[in-house]
Short mmCIF file of C-alpha atoms and ligand atoms in Angstrom, two decimals:
data_model
loop_
_atom_site.label_atom_id
_atom_site.label_comp_id
_atom_site.label_asym_id
_atom_site.label_seq_id
_atom_site.Cartn_x
_atom_site.Cartn_y
_atom_site.Cartn_z
CA MET A 1 0.00 0.00 0.00
CA ASP A 2 1.21 3.49 -0.80
CA LYS A 3 2.03 6.16 1.73
CA LEU A 4 2.92 9.82 1.42
CA LEU A 5 6.04 11.23 3.05
CA ILE A 6 5.85 14.94 3.74
CA GLU A 7 8.50 17.20 5.21
CA GLY A 8 7.07 20.31 6.89
CA ASN A 9 8.99 23.04 5.10
CA GLY A 10 7.69 26.56 5.07
CA PRO A 11 4.82 28.25 3.28
CA LEU A 12 3.00 27.05 0.15
CA THR A 13 3.65 29.42 -2.75
CA GLY A 14 2.83 29.45 -6.46
CA ASP A 15 -0.04 28.50 -8.78
CA VAL A 16 -2.17 25.37 -8.95
CA ARG A 17 -4.86 24.28 -11.41
CA ILE A 18 -8.09 22.78 -10.12
CA SER A 19 -9.58 19.58 -11.58
CA GLY A 20 -13.19 18.71 -12.37
CA ALA A 21 -15.35 18.12 -9.30
CA LYS A 22 -15.53 14.56 -8.00
CA ASN A 23 -19.03 15.10 -6.64
CA ALA A 24 -20.24 16.45 -9.99
CA VAL A 25 -18.58 13.98 -12.33
CA LEU A 26 -19.93 10.91 -10.47
CA PRO A 27 -23.65 11.76 -10.88
CA ILE A 28 -23.00 13.05 -14.42
CA LEU A 29 -21.37 9.76 -15.43
CA THR A 30 -24.31 7.79 -14.02
CA ALA A 31 -26.76 10.20 -15.69
CA THR A 32 -25.33 9.20 -19.09
CA LEU A 33 -27.45 6.05 -18.58
CA LEU A 34 -30.57 8.17 -19.14
CA GLY A 35 -29.63 9.04 -22.71
CA SER A 36 -30.56 7.06 -25.80
CA THR A 37 -27.26 8.09 -27.42
CA ALA A 38 -23.65 8.57 -26.27
CA SER A 39 -22.43 11.51 -24.19
CA ARG A 40 -18.97 13.00 -24.08
CA ILE A 41 -17.93 14.32 -20.68
CA ASN A 42 -14.98 16.73 -20.48
CA ASN A 43 -12.78 17.84 -17.55
CA VAL A 44 -13.06 14.39 -15.96
CA PRO A 45 -10.54 14.13 -13.11
CA HIS A 46 -8.31 11.03 -12.82
CA LEU A 47 -9.64 9.68 -9.53
CA ASN A 48 -10.22 6.21 -8.17
CA ASP A 49 -13.92 7.01 -7.70
CA VAL A 50 -14.13 7.86 -11.42
CA THR A 51 -12.42 4.57 -12.32
CA THR A 52 -14.89 2.72 -10.07
CA THR A 53 -17.85 4.45 -11.74
CA MET A 54 -16.48 3.58 -15.16
CA SER A 55 -16.02 -0.07 -14.11
CA LEU A 56 -19.61 -0.07 -12.94
CA LEU A 57 -20.90 1.32 -16.24
CA GLY A 58 -18.61 -1.05 -18.19
CA ARG A 59 -19.90 -4.09 -16.30
CA MET A 60 -23.44 -3.03 -17.16
CA GLY A 61 -22.48 -3.23 -20.84
CA CYS A 62 -21.98 0.48 -21.63
CA GLN A 63 -19.19 1.29 -24.08
CA LEU A 64 -16.60 3.63 -22.65
CA THR A 65 -13.93 5.50 -24.58
CA MET A 66 -11.24 7.59 -22.93
CA GLY A 67 -10.03 10.68 -24.84
CA ASP A 68 -6.55 12.21 -24.53
CA ASN A 69 -7.65 15.29 -22.78
CA MET A 70 -9.60 14.23 -19.68
CA GLN A 71 -12.61 13.18 -21.77
CA VAL A 72 -14.79 10.14 -21.33
CA GLU A 73 -17.39 9.04 -23.85
CA VAL A 74 -20.15 6.80 -22.56
CA ASP A 75 -22.48 4.98 -24.94
CA PRO A 76 -25.27 3.47 -22.85
CA SER A 77 -27.12 1.90 -25.80
CA THR A 78 -25.39 -1.48 -25.35
CA ILE A 79 -26.39 -1.87 -21.69
CA ASN A 80 -27.45 -5.44 -20.80
CA ASP A 81 -27.09 -5.67 -17.02
CA TYR A 82 -28.77 -3.47 -14.42
CA ALA A 83 -26.82 -4.27 -11.29
CA ALA A 84 -24.35 -2.49 -8.99
CA PRO A 85 -22.67 -5.33 -7.09
CA TYR A 86 -21.38 -5.18 -3.52
CA ASP A 87 -17.69 -5.30 -4.46
CA LEU A 88 -17.99 -1.93 -6.24
CA VAL A 89 -20.54 -0.25 -3.96
CA ARG A 90 -18.38 -1.19 -0.96
CA THR A 91 -15.47 0.87 -2.31
CA MET A 92 -17.65 3.80 -3.38
CA ARG A 93 -20.93 4.70 -1.75
CA ALA A 94 -21.81 7.00 -4.66
CA SER A 95 -22.54 3.84 -6.72
CA ILE A 96 -26.08 4.33 -5.37
CA LEU A 97 -26.34 7.04 -8.06
CA VAL A 98 -27.09 4.40 -10.72
CA LEU A 99 -30.37 3.56 -8.98
CA GLY A 100 -32.44 6.52 -10.21
CA PRO A 101 -31.28 6.38 -13.86
CA LEU A 102 -31.67 2.58 -14.13
CA VAL A 103 -35.20 2.57 -12.71
CA ALA A 104 -36.28 5.55 -14.81
CA ARG A 105 -34.89 4.37 -18.13
CA TYR A 106 -34.80 0.58 -17.87
CA GLY A 107 -37.50 -0.13 -15.26
CA GLN A 108 -35.19 -2.29 -13.18
CA ALA A 109 -32.17 -2.08 -10.90
CA GLU A 110 -30.32 -4.16 -8.36
CA VAL A 111 -28.00 -2.08 -6.24
CA SER A 112 -26.10 -3.25 -3.19
CA LEU A 113 -26.90 -1.33 0.00
CA PRO A 114 -23.92 0.87 0.80
CA GLY A 115 -23.91 -0.18 4.46
CA GLY A 116 -21.96 1.51 7.22
CA CYS A 117 -19.25 4.01 6.51
CA ALA A 118 -16.40 5.57 8.44
CA ILE A 119 -18.28 8.85 8.78
CA GLY A 120 -21.57 7.64 10.20
CA ALA A 121 -24.54 5.49 9.24
CA ARG A 122 -25.34 7.31 5.96
CA PRO A 123 -28.70 5.71 5.14
CA VAL A 124 -30.38 5.84 1.70
CA ASN A 125 -33.99 5.69 2.91
CA LEU A 126 -34.88 9.00 1.24
CA HIS A 127 -33.66 7.77 -2.16
CA ILE A 128 -35.91 4.72 -1.81
CA GLU A 129 -38.97 6.55 -0.47
CA GLY A 130 -38.76 9.10 -3.29
CA LEU A 131 -38.57 6.43 -5.99
CA ARG A 132 -41.48 4.59 -4.38
CA ALA A 133 -43.50 7.83 -4.49
CA MET A 134 -42.82 7.87 -8.25
CA GLY A 135 -44.28 4.37 -8.57
CA ALA A 136 -41.22 2.10 -8.31
CA ASP A 137 -41.69 -1.21 -6.57
CA ILE A 138 -38.68 -1.59 -4.27
CA THR A 139 -37.70 -4.42 -1.96
CA ILE A 140 -34.62 -4.80 0.19
CA ASP A 141 -33.36 -8.33 0.17
CA GLY A 142 -30.03 -9.98 0.91
CA GLY A 143 -28.26 -6.62 1.22
CA TYR A 144 -29.59 -5.47 -2.17
CA ILE A 145 -32.09 -2.81 -3.20
CA ARG A 146 -34.20 -4.46 -5.94
CA ALA A 147 -36.36 -2.09 -7.93
CA LYS A 148 -38.90 -2.65 -10.71
CA ALA A 149 -41.05 -0.08 -12.42
CA GLY A 150 -43.09 0.70 -15.48
CA ARG A 151 -42.74 4.31 -16.57
CA LEU A 152 -42.30 6.37 -13.41
CA LYS A 153 -44.90 9.02 -12.66
CA GLY A 154 -44.32 12.53 -11.37
CA ALA A 155 -44.75 13.04 -7.61
CA ASN A 156 -44.50 15.66 -4.88
CA ILE A 157 -41.56 14.73 -2.70
CA HIS A 158 -40.54 16.51 0.47
CA LEU A 159 -37.09 15.40 1.62
CA GLU A 160 -37.04 15.39 5.42
CA THR A 161 -33.24 15.89 5.42
CA VAL A 162 -31.21 17.72 2.80
CA THR A 163 -29.40 14.96 0.93
CA VAL A 164 -27.07 15.57 -1.99
CA THR A 165 -27.03 12.16 -3.71
CA GLY A 166 -30.69 11.63 -2.69
CA THR A 167 -31.68 14.83 -4.51
CA GLU A 168 -29.55 13.77 -7.50
CA ASN A 169 -31.07 10.27 -7.73
CA LEU A 170 -34.61 11.63 -7.61
CA LEU A 171 -33.83 14.48 -10.02
CA MET A 172 -32.41 11.99 -12.55
CA ALA A 173 -35.39 9.65 -12.14
CA ALA A 174 -37.89 12.49 -12.54
CA THR A 175 -36.49 13.63 -15.90
CA LEU A 176 -38.05 10.62 -17.65
CA ALA A 177 -41.19 10.26 -15.48
CA ARG A 178 -44.67 10.94 -16.86
CA GLY A 179 -45.82 14.36 -15.61
CA GLN A 180 -44.38 16.80 -13.11
CA THR A 181 -42.22 16.07 -10.07
CA VAL A 182 -41.62 18.61 -7.32
CA ILE A 183 -38.70 17.96 -4.94
CA GLU A 184 -38.86 20.14 -1.83
CA ASN A 185 -36.00 20.69 0.60
CA ALA A 186 -33.68 19.73 -2.26
CA ALA A 187 -29.90 20.05 -1.93
CA ARG A 188 -28.58 23.31 -3.42
CA GLU A 189 -24.94 22.23 -3.84
CA PRO A 190 -23.17 23.47 -7.01
CA GLU A 191 -22.71 19.80 -7.99
CA VAL A 192 -26.51 19.34 -8.05
CA VAL A 193 -26.70 22.42 -10.28
CA ASP A 194 -24.01 20.97 -12.56
CA LEU A 195 -25.94 17.71 -12.87
CA ALA A 196 -29.13 19.68 -13.63
CA ASN A 197 -27.24 21.62 -16.34
CA TYR A 198 -26.04 18.38 -17.92
CA LEU A 199 -29.55 16.86 -17.81
CA THR A 200 -30.98 20.05 -19.34
CA ALA A 201 -28.40 19.80 -22.13
CA MET A 202 -29.69 16.23 -22.71
CA GLY A 203 -33.22 17.60 -23.15
CA ALA A 204 -34.60 17.50 -19.58
CA LYS A 205 -37.02 20.17 -18.32
CA ILE A 206 -35.82 21.34 -14.92
CA GLN A 207 -36.56 24.54 -13.00
CA GLY A 208 -35.16 25.73 -9.70
CA ALA A 209 -31.67 24.17 -9.78
CA GLY A 210 -29.66 25.80 -7.00
CA THR A 211 -32.80 26.51 -4.93
CA SER A 212 -34.49 24.21 -2.43
CA THR A 213 -37.43 23.45 -4.77
CA LEU A 214 -36.82 21.55 -7.99
CA VAL A 215 -39.64 21.28 -10.53
CA ILE A 216 -39.11 18.66 -13.20
CA ASP A 217 -41.42 18.08 -16.15
CA GLY A 218 -40.75 14.57 -17.42
CA VAL A 219 -39.88 14.06 -21.10
CA ASP A 220 -40.10 10.91 -23.26
CA ASP A 221 -36.43 10.75 -24.24
CA LEU A 222 -33.08 12.23 -23.38
CA TYR A 223 -30.13 12.39 -25.76
CA GLY A 224 -26.40 12.18 -25.22
CA THR A 225 -24.50 15.45 -25.32
CA ASP A 226 -21.09 17.05 -24.85
CA TYR A 227 -20.59 18.48 -21.35
CA THR A 228 -17.77 19.97 -19.27
CA VAL A 229 -17.73 19.24 -15.53
CA VAL A 230 -17.54 22.16 -13.05
CA ALA A 231 -14.36 22.74 -11.01
CA ASP A 232 -13.91 21.04 -7.65
CA ARG A 233 -14.69 23.50 -4.84
CA ILE A 234 -13.40 21.14 -2.15
CA GLU A 235 -10.04 20.68 -3.89
CA THR A 236 -9.93 24.49 -4.27
CA GLY A 237 -10.64 24.96 -0.58
CA THR A 238 -8.08 22.34 0.45
CA PHE A 239 -5.21 24.15 -1.31
CA LEU A 240 -6.36 27.54 0.03
CA VAL A 241 -6.45 26.23 3.60
CA GLY A 242 -2.99 24.69 3.10
CA ALA A 243 -1.68 28.10 2.06
CA ALA A 244 -3.42 29.85 4.97
CA ALA A 245 -2.16 27.37 7.58
CA SER A 246 1.41 27.54 6.22
CA ARG A 247 1.38 31.38 6.01
CA GLY A 248 1.81 31.20 2.25
CA LYS A 249 0.65 32.89 -0.93
CA ILE A 250 -0.96 30.90 -3.75
CA CYS A 251 -3.16 31.39 -6.78
CA VAL A 252 -5.76 28.71 -7.48
CA LYS A 253 -6.72 28.59 -11.16
CA ASP A 254 -9.59 27.18 -13.26
CA THR A 255 -12.02 27.31 -10.37
CA VAL A 256 -15.42 28.92 -9.71
CA PRO A 257 -15.01 31.56 -6.96
CA SER A 258 -18.77 32.12 -6.58
CA ASN A 259 -19.17 28.53 -5.32
CA MET A 260 -16.70 29.20 -2.51
CA ASN A 261 -18.33 32.03 -0.49
CA SER A 262 -18.68 30.36 2.92
CA VAL A 263 -15.11 29.04 2.80
CA LEU A 264 -13.63 32.34 1.55
CA ASP A 265 -15.48 34.23 4.32
CA LYS A 266 -13.86 31.99 6.94
CA LEU A 267 -10.42 32.34 5.36
CA THR A 268 -10.81 36.12 5.36
CA GLU A 269 -11.84 35.98 9.02
CA ALA A 270 -8.68 33.94 9.62
CA GLY A 271 -6.62 36.84 8.28
CA ALA A 272 -6.14 35.84 4.64
CA ASP A 273 -5.97 38.55 2.01
CA ILE A 274 -8.11 37.19 -0.84
CA THR A 275 -8.39 38.48 -4.40
CA ILE A 276 -10.88 36.98 -6.84
CA GLY A 277 -10.90 36.90 -10.65
CA ASP A 278 -13.28 35.25 -13.12
CA ASP A 279 -11.85 31.78 -12.62
CA TRP A 280 -9.09 32.23 -10.06
CA ILE A 281 -8.56 32.99 -6.39
CA GLU A 282 -5.38 34.37 -4.88
CA LEU A 283 -4.73 34.01 -1.16
CA ASP A 284 -1.93 35.84 0.64
CA MET A 285 -1.20 35.50 4.37
CA HIS A 286 1.64 38.08 4.17
CA GLY A 287 3.68 35.62 6.23
CA GLU A 288 1.35 35.92 9.23
CA ARG A 289 -0.05 33.18 11.44
CA PRO A 290 -3.80 32.58 10.90
CA GLN A 291 -6.38 33.59 13.52
CA ALA A 292 -8.64 30.87 14.95
CA VAL A 293 -12.16 30.79 13.42
CA ASN A 294 -15.35 29.07 14.61
CA VAL A 295 -17.04 26.86 12.03
CA THR A 296 -20.38 25.03 11.89
CA THR A 297 -20.99 22.71 8.96
CA ALA A 298 -24.38 22.62 7.20
CA PRO A 299 -25.74 22.01 3.68
CA TYR A 300 -24.82 24.51 0.93
CA PRO A 301 -24.70 27.52 0.86
CA ASP A 302 -23.42 27.13 4.44
CA PHE A 303 -20.01 25.78 5.35
CA PRO A 304 -19.31 22.35 3.73
CA THR A 305 -18.73 19.29 5.88
CA ASP A 306 -16.11 18.25 3.30
CA MET A 307 -13.95 21.22 4.46
CA GLN A 308 -14.33 20.57 8.19
CA ALA A 309 -11.20 18.44 8.64
CA GLN A 310 -9.02 20.95 6.77
CA PHE A 311 -10.23 23.81 9.02
CA CYS A 312 -9.38 21.70 12.08
CA VAL A 313 -5.76 21.84 10.88
CA LEU A 314 -5.91 25.58 10.22
CA ASN A 315 -7.21 26.14 13.75
CA ALA A 316 -4.68 23.71 15.23
CA VAL A 317 -1.87 26.12 14.25
CA ALA A 318 -3.85 29.38 14.51
CA SER A 319 -3.56 31.95 17.23
CA GLY A 320 -6.48 31.62 19.65
CA THR A 321 -9.12 29.03 20.53
CA SER A 322 -11.91 27.89 18.23
CA LYS A 323 -14.91 25.61 18.13
CA ILE A 324 -15.84 23.46 15.15
CA THR A 325 -19.29 21.87 15.07
CA GLU A 326 -20.27 19.10 12.65
CA THR A 327 -24.02 18.97 11.94
CA VAL A 328 -24.13 16.93 8.72
CA PHE A 329 -22.50 13.62 9.67
CA GLU A 330 -21.98 11.80 12.96
CA ASN A 331 -18.51 10.34 13.66
CA ARG A 332 -16.76 12.71 11.32
CA PHE A 333 -13.90 13.45 13.69
CA MET A 334 -11.69 10.47 12.85
CA HIS A 335 -8.84 12.83 11.93
CA ILE A 336 -8.78 14.38 15.41
CA ASN A 337 -6.96 11.44 17.03
CA GLU A 338 -4.28 11.61 14.37
CA LEU A 339 -3.94 15.40 14.72
CA GLN A 340 -3.59 14.99 18.50
CA ARG A 341 -0.74 12.57 17.86
CA MET A 342 0.92 15.37 15.90
CA GLY A 343 0.69 17.69 18.92
CA ALA A 344 -2.61 19.45 18.19
CA ASP A 345 -4.49 20.57 21.31
CA ILE A 346 -8.04 19.42 20.54
CA ASN A 347 -10.91 18.19 22.73
CA ILE A 348 -13.90 16.37 21.31
CA ASP A 349 -17.30 16.91 22.93
CA GLY A 350 -20.15 15.19 21.05
CA ASN A 351 -20.42 16.78 17.62
CA SER A 352 -18.06 19.67 18.46
CA VAL A 353 -14.35 20.08 18.96
CA THR A 354 -12.51 22.82 20.82
CA ILE A 355 -9.10 23.63 19.40
CA LYS A 356 -6.37 25.64 21.11
CA GLY A 357 -3.88 26.73 18.48
CA VAL A 358 -0.18 25.86 18.84
CA GLU A 359 2.70 27.40 16.84
CA ARG A 360 3.76 24.19 15.03
CA LEU A 361 2.75 20.55 14.93
CA THR A 362 5.21 17.65 15.19
CA ALA A 363 5.67 15.00 12.50
CA ALA A 364 4.35 11.50 13.26
CA PRO A 365 3.28 8.39 11.37
CA VAL A 366 -0.48 8.85 10.81
CA MET A 367 -3.20 6.94 9.03
CA ALA A 368 -5.84 8.23 6.63
CA THR A 369 -9.35 7.11 7.60
CA ASP A 370 -11.53 8.72 4.96
CA LEU A 371 -11.15 11.05 2.02
CA ARG A 372 -11.28 14.49 3.62
CA ALA A 373 -9.60 13.32 6.82
CA SER A 374 -6.61 12.26 4.75
CA ALA A 375 -6.44 15.65 3.07
CA SER A 376 -6.29 17.25 6.51
CA LEU A 377 -3.35 15.02 7.47
CA ILE A 378 -1.37 16.25 4.46
CA LEU A 379 -2.09 19.84 5.49
CA ALA A 380 -1.04 19.04 9.06
CA ALA A 381 2.21 17.53 7.78
CA LEU A 382 2.97 20.76 5.90
CA VAL A 383 2.96 22.69 9.18
CA ALA A 384 4.73 20.06 11.30
CA ASP A 385 8.41 19.85 12.19
CA GLY A 386 10.01 16.75 10.67
CA GLU A 387 8.80 14.12 8.21
CA THR A 388 5.22 12.84 8.50
CA SER A 389 4.15 9.63 6.81
CA VAL A 390 0.49 9.36 5.88
CA SER A 391 -0.49 5.74 5.23
CA ARG A 392 -3.63 4.32 3.54
CA VAL A 393 -3.32 6.88 0.78
CA TYR A 394 -5.95 5.06 -1.27
CA HIS A 395 -8.53 7.16 0.58
CA ILE A 396 -7.04 10.34 -0.84
CA ASP A 397 -6.64 8.88 -4.35
CA ARG A 398 -10.41 8.40 -4.39
CA GLY A 399 -10.98 12.14 -4.54
CA TYR A 400 -7.84 14.21 -5.21
CA GLU A 401 -6.15 14.16 -8.61
CA ARG A 402 -2.31 13.99 -8.61
CA ILE A 403 -2.23 15.29 -5.07
CA GLU A 404 1.51 15.02 -4.47
CA GLU A 405 2.32 16.59 -7.84
CA LYS A 406 0.08 19.56 -7.12
CA PHE A 407 1.43 20.14 -3.61
CA HIS A 408 4.95 19.70 -4.96
CA GLN A 409 4.22 22.45 -7.49
CA LEU A 410 3.39 24.71 -4.54
CA GLY A 411 6.78 24.04 -2.98
CA ALA A 412 5.90 21.20 -0.61
CA GLU A 413 8.39 18.38 -0.05
CA ILE A 414 6.09 15.47 -0.64
CA ARG A 415 6.67 12.06 -2.21
CA ARG A 416 4.89 8.75 -2.55
CA ALA A 417 6.45 5.51 -1.36
CA SER A 418 5.35 1.90 -0.97
CA ASP A 419 5.05 0.33 2.47
C1 UD1 B 1 -22.59 13.92 -0.54
C2 UD1 B 1 -21.17 14.04 -1.01
C3 UD1 B 1 -20.21 14.08 0.17
C4 UD1 B 1 -20.64 15.18 1.15
C5 UD1 B 1 -22.12 15.06 1.50
C6 UD1 B 1 -22.63 16.23 2.33
C7 UD1 B 1 -21.21 12.96 -3.17
C8 UD1 B 1 -20.80 11.82 -4.01
N1 UD1 B 1 -20.88 12.92 -1.88
O1 UD1 B 1 -22.71 12.69 0.15
O2 UD1 B 1 -18.91 14.35 -0.30
O3 UD1 B 1 -19.89 15.04 2.35
O4 UD1 B 1 -22.91 15.01 0.31
O5 UD1 B 1 -22.38 17.43 1.69
O6 UD1 B 1 -21.79 13.93 -3.65
N2 UD1 B 1 -29.46 11.05 4.90
C9 UD1 B 1 -30.54 10.35 5.37
N3 UD1 B 1 -31.26 9.58 4.49
C10 UD1 B 1 -30.92 9.48 3.18
C11 UD1 B 1 -29.82 10.19 2.71
C12 UD1 B 1 -29.09 10.98 3.59
O7 UD1 B 1 -30.86 10.42 6.57
O8 UD1 B 1 -31.62 8.75 2.45
C13 UD1 B 1 -28.65 11.91 5.84
C14 UD1 B 1 -27.21 11.40 6.01
O9 UD1 B 1 -27.14 10.40 7.00
C15 UD1 B 1 -26.48 12.66 6.42
C16 UD1 B 1 -27.24 13.76 5.64
O10 UD1 B 1 -28.47 13.17 5.23
O11 UD1 B 1 -26.61 12.90 7.80
C17 UD1 B 1 -26.52 14.28 4.42
O12 UD1 B 1 -26.09 13.19 3.62
P1 UD1 B 1 -26.06 13.27 2.04
O13 UD1 B 1 -26.22 14.68 1.59
O14 UD1 B 1 -27.00 12.26 1.50
O15 UD1 B 1 -24.58 12.80 1.72
P2 UD1 B 1 -24.15 12.06 0.42
O16 UD1 B 1 -25.06 12.44 -0.69
O17 UD1 B 1 -23.93 10.62 0.71
#
């Protein structure tokens, strides 16, 4: 298994280009199943979760072609199997995103239940209830969700919790249903908007993307199209926090600043000098130590849970004491134990942590436990004295493209090694 070796060596400086968003490309790739012809998706990041999604589509019988320039063409017309087996769903929970498209277009699906996960129970009850409201017959049997349906029918669905992939599954299903579907308390994340834009380009009729009410008028057919995936706001935020924690100055390119407001507000509060262009963000700490900032995670447009771990690191080396509260997922503090081993002064109390900033952390062997937790360990290593080794790097390869190359470009001493 690979590990990353990182020497804490001064501030991040320079430019870095942001890849396509993991959480947008995954639903978009599964949405290709809704088309009667092939789609070409551009700005696809090289991530393990993308490879898993492509394996899933390939096993179903879709034809996949990789272009030279981060393009993937998916032709769903040869599909002959409607299952997402446990061995793939186990490695990537987002495999559940095939459920809506398969039921809507092919009237059948067999998808393994995702089961427990390192960051809490993460049920999919709302995906299932919504599809049932649209007329799907769904049973849970032997760890599998088995769905059958004729043409789905439009429904009024009120989601009791804001769920990103739940909203996406129901949005995809509704595009081919007979009549109108209204999804209330829908997720407003930019990745939901990107999916809605792709579906609209395929011929779907969707209103309200980016608001909490989606209105979808079902159409008879959708057609493949050419689409470019939005930039990854979590990757953007991760580099910016790395620069802020290490008192650096970086410019993040090919990103969408308007999707970053809650994170940029907190970085400004932490003392960062931020300049924004059309598709770039520059952050300059002027060599100063960051100030501690309080953070509470919540669905978009509030502060993203996927940036919580990174802000724990920022606060761990900031001046002052801060409180970080996690309201989206239970058990999402797995990184805290590892940060404590690196000398961070952090106390966990239920779904909050109190962090007293220290000047520097100390290198230690640490273990990645989930995707964003592992990103935070890399950031911690950048501001630690000595060489940190981060093991179980496969977590980070699920969601960050060429992570060591990009950090290296910003001046970090980081390399990959085998155990
Ligand atoms: C997505 C993102 C993930 C991000 C999360 C929250 C993808 C591929 N993943 O995950 O990176 O951390 O949004 O922004 O886009 N819930 C239920 N019932 C359901 C579904 C969800 O109770 O049927 C609860 C969950 O337990 C959780 C909350 O809703 O407490 C939010 O989860 P959800 O938005 O569904 O997360 P994901 O879509 O899995």
